[in-house]
Coordinates of N, CA and C in Angstrom, one line a residue:
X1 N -15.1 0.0 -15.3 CA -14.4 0.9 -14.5 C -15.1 1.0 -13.1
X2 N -14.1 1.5 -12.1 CA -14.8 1.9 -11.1 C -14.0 2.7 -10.3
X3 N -14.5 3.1 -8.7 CA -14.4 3.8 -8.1 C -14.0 4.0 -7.2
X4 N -12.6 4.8 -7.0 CA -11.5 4.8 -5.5 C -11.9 5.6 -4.7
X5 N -12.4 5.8 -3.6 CA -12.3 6.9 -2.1 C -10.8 7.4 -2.0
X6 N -10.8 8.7 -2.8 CA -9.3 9.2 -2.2 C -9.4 9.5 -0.5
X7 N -8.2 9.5 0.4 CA -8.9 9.9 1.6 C -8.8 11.6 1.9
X8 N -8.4 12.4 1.2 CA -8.2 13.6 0.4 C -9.1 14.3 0.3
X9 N -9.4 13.6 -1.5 CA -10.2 14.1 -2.4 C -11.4 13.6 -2.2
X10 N -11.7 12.7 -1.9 CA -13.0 11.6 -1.8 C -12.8 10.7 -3.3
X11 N -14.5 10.1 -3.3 CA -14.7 9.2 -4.8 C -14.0 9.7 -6.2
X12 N -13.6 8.7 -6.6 CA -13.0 9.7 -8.1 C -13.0 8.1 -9.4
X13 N -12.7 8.3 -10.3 CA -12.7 7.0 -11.3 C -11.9 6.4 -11.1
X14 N -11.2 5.3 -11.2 CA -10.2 4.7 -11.2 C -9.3 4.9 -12.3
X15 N -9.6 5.8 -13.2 CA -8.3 6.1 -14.1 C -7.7 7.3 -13.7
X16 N -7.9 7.8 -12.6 CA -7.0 8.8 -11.8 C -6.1 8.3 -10.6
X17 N -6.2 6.7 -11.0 CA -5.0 6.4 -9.5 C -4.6 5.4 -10.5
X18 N -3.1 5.3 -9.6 CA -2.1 4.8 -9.8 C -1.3 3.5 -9.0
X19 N -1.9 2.2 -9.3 CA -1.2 0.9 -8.2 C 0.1 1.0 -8.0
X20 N 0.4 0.9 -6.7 CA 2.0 1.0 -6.0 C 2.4 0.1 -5.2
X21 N 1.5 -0.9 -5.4 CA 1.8 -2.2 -4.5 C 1.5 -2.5 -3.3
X22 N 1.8 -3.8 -2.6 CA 1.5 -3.9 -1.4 C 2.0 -2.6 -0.4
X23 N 1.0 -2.7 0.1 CA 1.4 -1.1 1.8 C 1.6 -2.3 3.1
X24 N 2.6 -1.6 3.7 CA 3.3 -2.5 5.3 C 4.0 -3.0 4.9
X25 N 4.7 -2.8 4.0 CA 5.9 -3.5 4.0 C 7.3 -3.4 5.0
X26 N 7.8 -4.0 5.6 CA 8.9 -3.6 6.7 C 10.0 -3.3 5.8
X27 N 11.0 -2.3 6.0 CA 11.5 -1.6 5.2 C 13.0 -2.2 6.4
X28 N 14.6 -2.3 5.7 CA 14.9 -2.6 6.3 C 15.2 -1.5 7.2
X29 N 16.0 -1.5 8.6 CA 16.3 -0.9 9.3 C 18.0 -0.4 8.8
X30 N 18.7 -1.1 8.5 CA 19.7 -0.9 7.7 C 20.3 -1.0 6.8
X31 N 19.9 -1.1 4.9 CA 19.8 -1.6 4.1 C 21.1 -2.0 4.0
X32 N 22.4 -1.1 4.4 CA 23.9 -1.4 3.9 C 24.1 -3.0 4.6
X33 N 23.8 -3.3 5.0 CA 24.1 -3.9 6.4 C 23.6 -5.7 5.7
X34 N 22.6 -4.9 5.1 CA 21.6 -6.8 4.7 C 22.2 -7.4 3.3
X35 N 22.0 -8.5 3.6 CA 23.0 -9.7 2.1 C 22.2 -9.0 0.7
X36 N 22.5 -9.5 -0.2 CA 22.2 -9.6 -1.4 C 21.0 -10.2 -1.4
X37 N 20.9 -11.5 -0.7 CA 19.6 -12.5 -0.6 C 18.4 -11.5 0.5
X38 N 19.2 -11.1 1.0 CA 17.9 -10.6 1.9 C 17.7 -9.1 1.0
X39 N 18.4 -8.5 0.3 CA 18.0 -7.3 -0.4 C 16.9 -7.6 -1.2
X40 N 16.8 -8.9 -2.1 CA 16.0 -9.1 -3.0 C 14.9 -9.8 -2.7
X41 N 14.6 -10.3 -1.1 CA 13.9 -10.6 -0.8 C 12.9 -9.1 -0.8
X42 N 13.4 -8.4 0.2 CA 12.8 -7.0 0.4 C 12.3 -6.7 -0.7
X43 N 12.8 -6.5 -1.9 CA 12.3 -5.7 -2.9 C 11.4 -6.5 -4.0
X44 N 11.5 -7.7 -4.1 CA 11.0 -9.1 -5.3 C 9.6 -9.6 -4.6
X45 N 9.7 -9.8 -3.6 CA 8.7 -11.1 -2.7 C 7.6 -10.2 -2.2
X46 N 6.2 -10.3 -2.6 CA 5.3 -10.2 -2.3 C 4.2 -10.7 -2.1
X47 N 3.3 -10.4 -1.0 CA 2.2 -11.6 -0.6 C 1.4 -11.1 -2.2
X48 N 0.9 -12.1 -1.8 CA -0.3 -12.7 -2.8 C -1.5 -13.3 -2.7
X49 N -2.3 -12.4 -1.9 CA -3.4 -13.1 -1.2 C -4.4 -13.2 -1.8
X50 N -5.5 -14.1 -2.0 CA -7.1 -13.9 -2.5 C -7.2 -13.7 -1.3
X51 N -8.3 -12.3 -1.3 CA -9.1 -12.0 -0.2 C -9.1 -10.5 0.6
X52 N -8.9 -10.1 0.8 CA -8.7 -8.8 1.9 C -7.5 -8.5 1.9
X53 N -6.7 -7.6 1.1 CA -5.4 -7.1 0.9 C -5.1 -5.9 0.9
X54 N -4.3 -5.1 1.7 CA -3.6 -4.0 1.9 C -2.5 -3.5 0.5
X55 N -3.2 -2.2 0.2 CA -2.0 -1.9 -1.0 C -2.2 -0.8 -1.2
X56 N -1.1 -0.1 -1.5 CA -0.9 1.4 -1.6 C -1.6 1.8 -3.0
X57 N -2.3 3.1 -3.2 CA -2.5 4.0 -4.3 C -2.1 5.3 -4.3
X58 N -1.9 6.2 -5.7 CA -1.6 7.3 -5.5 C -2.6 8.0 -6.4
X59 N -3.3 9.0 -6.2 CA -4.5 9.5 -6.7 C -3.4 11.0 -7.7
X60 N -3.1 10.2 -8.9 CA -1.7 10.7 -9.8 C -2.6 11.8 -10.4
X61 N -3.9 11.7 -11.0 CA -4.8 13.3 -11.8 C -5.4 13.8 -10.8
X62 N -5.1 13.7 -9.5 CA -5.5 15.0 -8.4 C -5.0 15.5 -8.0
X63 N -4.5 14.9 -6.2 CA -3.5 15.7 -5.2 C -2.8 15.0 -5.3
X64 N -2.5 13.8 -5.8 CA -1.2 13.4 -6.1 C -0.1 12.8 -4.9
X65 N -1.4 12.3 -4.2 CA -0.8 11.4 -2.9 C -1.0 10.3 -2.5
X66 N 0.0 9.8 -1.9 CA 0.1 8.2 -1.7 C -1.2 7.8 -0.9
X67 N -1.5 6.9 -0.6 CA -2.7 6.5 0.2 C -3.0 4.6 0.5
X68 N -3.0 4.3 1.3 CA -3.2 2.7 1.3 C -5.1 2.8 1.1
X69 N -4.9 1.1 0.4 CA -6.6 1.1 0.5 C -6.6 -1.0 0.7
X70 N -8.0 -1.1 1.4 CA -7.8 -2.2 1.2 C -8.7 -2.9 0.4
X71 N -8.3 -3.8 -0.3 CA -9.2 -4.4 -1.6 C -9.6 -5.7 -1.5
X72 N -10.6 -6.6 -1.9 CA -10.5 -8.0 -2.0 C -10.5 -8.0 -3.0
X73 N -9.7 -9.0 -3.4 CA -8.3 -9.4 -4.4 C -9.3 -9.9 -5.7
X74 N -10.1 -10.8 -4.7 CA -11.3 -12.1 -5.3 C -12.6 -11.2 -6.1
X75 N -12.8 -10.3 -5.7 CA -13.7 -9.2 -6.4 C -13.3 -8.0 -6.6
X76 N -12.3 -7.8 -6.4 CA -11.7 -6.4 -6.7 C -12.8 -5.1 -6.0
X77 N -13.4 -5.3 -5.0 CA -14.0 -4.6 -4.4 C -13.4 -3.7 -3.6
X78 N -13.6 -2.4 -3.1 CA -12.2 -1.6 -2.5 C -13.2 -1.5 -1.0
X79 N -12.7 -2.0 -0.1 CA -13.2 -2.1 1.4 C -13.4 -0.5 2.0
X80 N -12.3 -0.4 1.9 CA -12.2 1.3 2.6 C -10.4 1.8 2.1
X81 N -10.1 3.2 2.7 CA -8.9 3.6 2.0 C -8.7 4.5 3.5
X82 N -7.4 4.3 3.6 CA -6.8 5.4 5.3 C -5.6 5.8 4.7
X83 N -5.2 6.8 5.4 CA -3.9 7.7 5.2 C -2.8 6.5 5.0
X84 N -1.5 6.9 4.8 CA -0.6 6.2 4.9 C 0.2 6.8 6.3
X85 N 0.6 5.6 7.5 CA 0.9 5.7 8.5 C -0.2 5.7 9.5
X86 N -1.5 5.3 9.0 CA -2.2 4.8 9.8 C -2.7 3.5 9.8
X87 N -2.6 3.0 10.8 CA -3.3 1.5 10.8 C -4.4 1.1 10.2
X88 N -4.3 -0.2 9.5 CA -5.5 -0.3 8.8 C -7.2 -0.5 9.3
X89 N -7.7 -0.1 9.6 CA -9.1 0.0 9.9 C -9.4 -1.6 10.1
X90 N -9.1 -2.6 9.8 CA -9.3 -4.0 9.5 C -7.9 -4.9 9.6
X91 N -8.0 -5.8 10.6 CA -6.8 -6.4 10.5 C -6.6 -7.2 9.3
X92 N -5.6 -7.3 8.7 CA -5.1 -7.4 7.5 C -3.7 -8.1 8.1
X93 N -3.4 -9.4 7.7 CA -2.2 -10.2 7.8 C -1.8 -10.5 6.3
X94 N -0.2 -9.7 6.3 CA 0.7 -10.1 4.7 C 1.5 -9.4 5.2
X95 N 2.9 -9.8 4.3 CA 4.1 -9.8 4.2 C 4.4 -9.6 5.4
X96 N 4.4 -10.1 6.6 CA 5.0 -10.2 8.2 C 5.4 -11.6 8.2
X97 N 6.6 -11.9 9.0 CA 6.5 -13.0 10.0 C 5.3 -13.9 10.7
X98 N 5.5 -15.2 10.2 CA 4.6 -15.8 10.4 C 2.7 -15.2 10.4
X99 N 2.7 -13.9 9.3 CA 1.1 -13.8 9.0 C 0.5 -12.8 10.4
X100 N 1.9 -12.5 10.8 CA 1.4 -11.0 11.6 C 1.4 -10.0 10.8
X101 N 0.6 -8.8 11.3 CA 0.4 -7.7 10.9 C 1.7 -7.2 10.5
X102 N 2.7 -6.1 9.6 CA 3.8 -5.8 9.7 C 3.6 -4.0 9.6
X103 N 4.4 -3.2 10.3 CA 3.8 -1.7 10.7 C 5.0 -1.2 9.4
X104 N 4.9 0.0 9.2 CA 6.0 0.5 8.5 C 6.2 1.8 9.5
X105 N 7.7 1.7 8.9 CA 8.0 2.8 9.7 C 7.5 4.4 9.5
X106 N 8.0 5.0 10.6 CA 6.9 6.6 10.9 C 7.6 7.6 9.6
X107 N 9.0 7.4 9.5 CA 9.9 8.2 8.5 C 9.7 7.7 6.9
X108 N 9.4 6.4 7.1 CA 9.0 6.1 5.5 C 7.6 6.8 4.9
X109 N 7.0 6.4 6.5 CA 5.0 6.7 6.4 C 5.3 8.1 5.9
X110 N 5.7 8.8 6.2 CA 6.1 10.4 5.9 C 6.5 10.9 4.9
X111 N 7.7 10.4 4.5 CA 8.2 10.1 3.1 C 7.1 10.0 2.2
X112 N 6.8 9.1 1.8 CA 5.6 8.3 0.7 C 4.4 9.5 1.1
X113 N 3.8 9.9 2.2 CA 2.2 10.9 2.2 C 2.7 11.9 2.0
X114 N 4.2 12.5 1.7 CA 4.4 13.9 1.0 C 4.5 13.9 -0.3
X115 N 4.6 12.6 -1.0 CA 4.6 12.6 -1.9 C 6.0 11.7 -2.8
X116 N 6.7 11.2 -2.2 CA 7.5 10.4 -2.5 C 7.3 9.0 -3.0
X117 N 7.8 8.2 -3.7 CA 7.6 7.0 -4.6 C 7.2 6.0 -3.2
X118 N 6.3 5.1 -3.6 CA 6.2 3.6 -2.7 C 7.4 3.0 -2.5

């Protein structure tokens, strides 16, 4: 076992949080609008990185809030953990265009830190 930094609560065990997948994901701008192919890209396709990876948690036996944290993948070490809708402390390149950074938007960031699903 080990140990998550809620950015909240602080340290807590890791059987109080909950994996929610990669965090930054670009959300579309108009889901009605996008093909079938590009729907399931959005929702199926995820990086998969060894190394320094951005991913959302939700600290589910506390406050019960979303939170990004970043982990290396290769050690399962947890780097550090920031709000959701803040930039990550460390540049972190996944799921963007060509291996840029990818921002999420301010209404989703908001969404998800009040308590809404990833």
């Amino acid at each position: 076992m080990f140990r998550i930094r809620c950015p909240y609560c602080g340290e807590r065990d890791q059987i109080e949080f909950g994996y929610g997948g990669e965090a930054h994901i670009a959300r579309p701008r108009e889901p009605h609008a996008i093909s079938d192919a590009q729907w399931a890209d959005y929702v199926f396709m995820r990086t998969n990185t060894k190394g320094l990876f951005a991913e959302r948690w939700v600290h589910s036996a506390g406050c019960r809030r979303w939170f990004n944290a970043l982990r290396d993948t290769a050690t399962d070490r947890f780097v550090t953990t920031y709000v959701i809708g803040e930039n990550p402390p460390l540049p972190v390149t996944q799921g963007g265009d060509e291996g840029a950074p990818v921002e999420e938007g301010a209404a989703a960031a908001a969404e998800i830190a009040g308590g809404g699903r990833p």
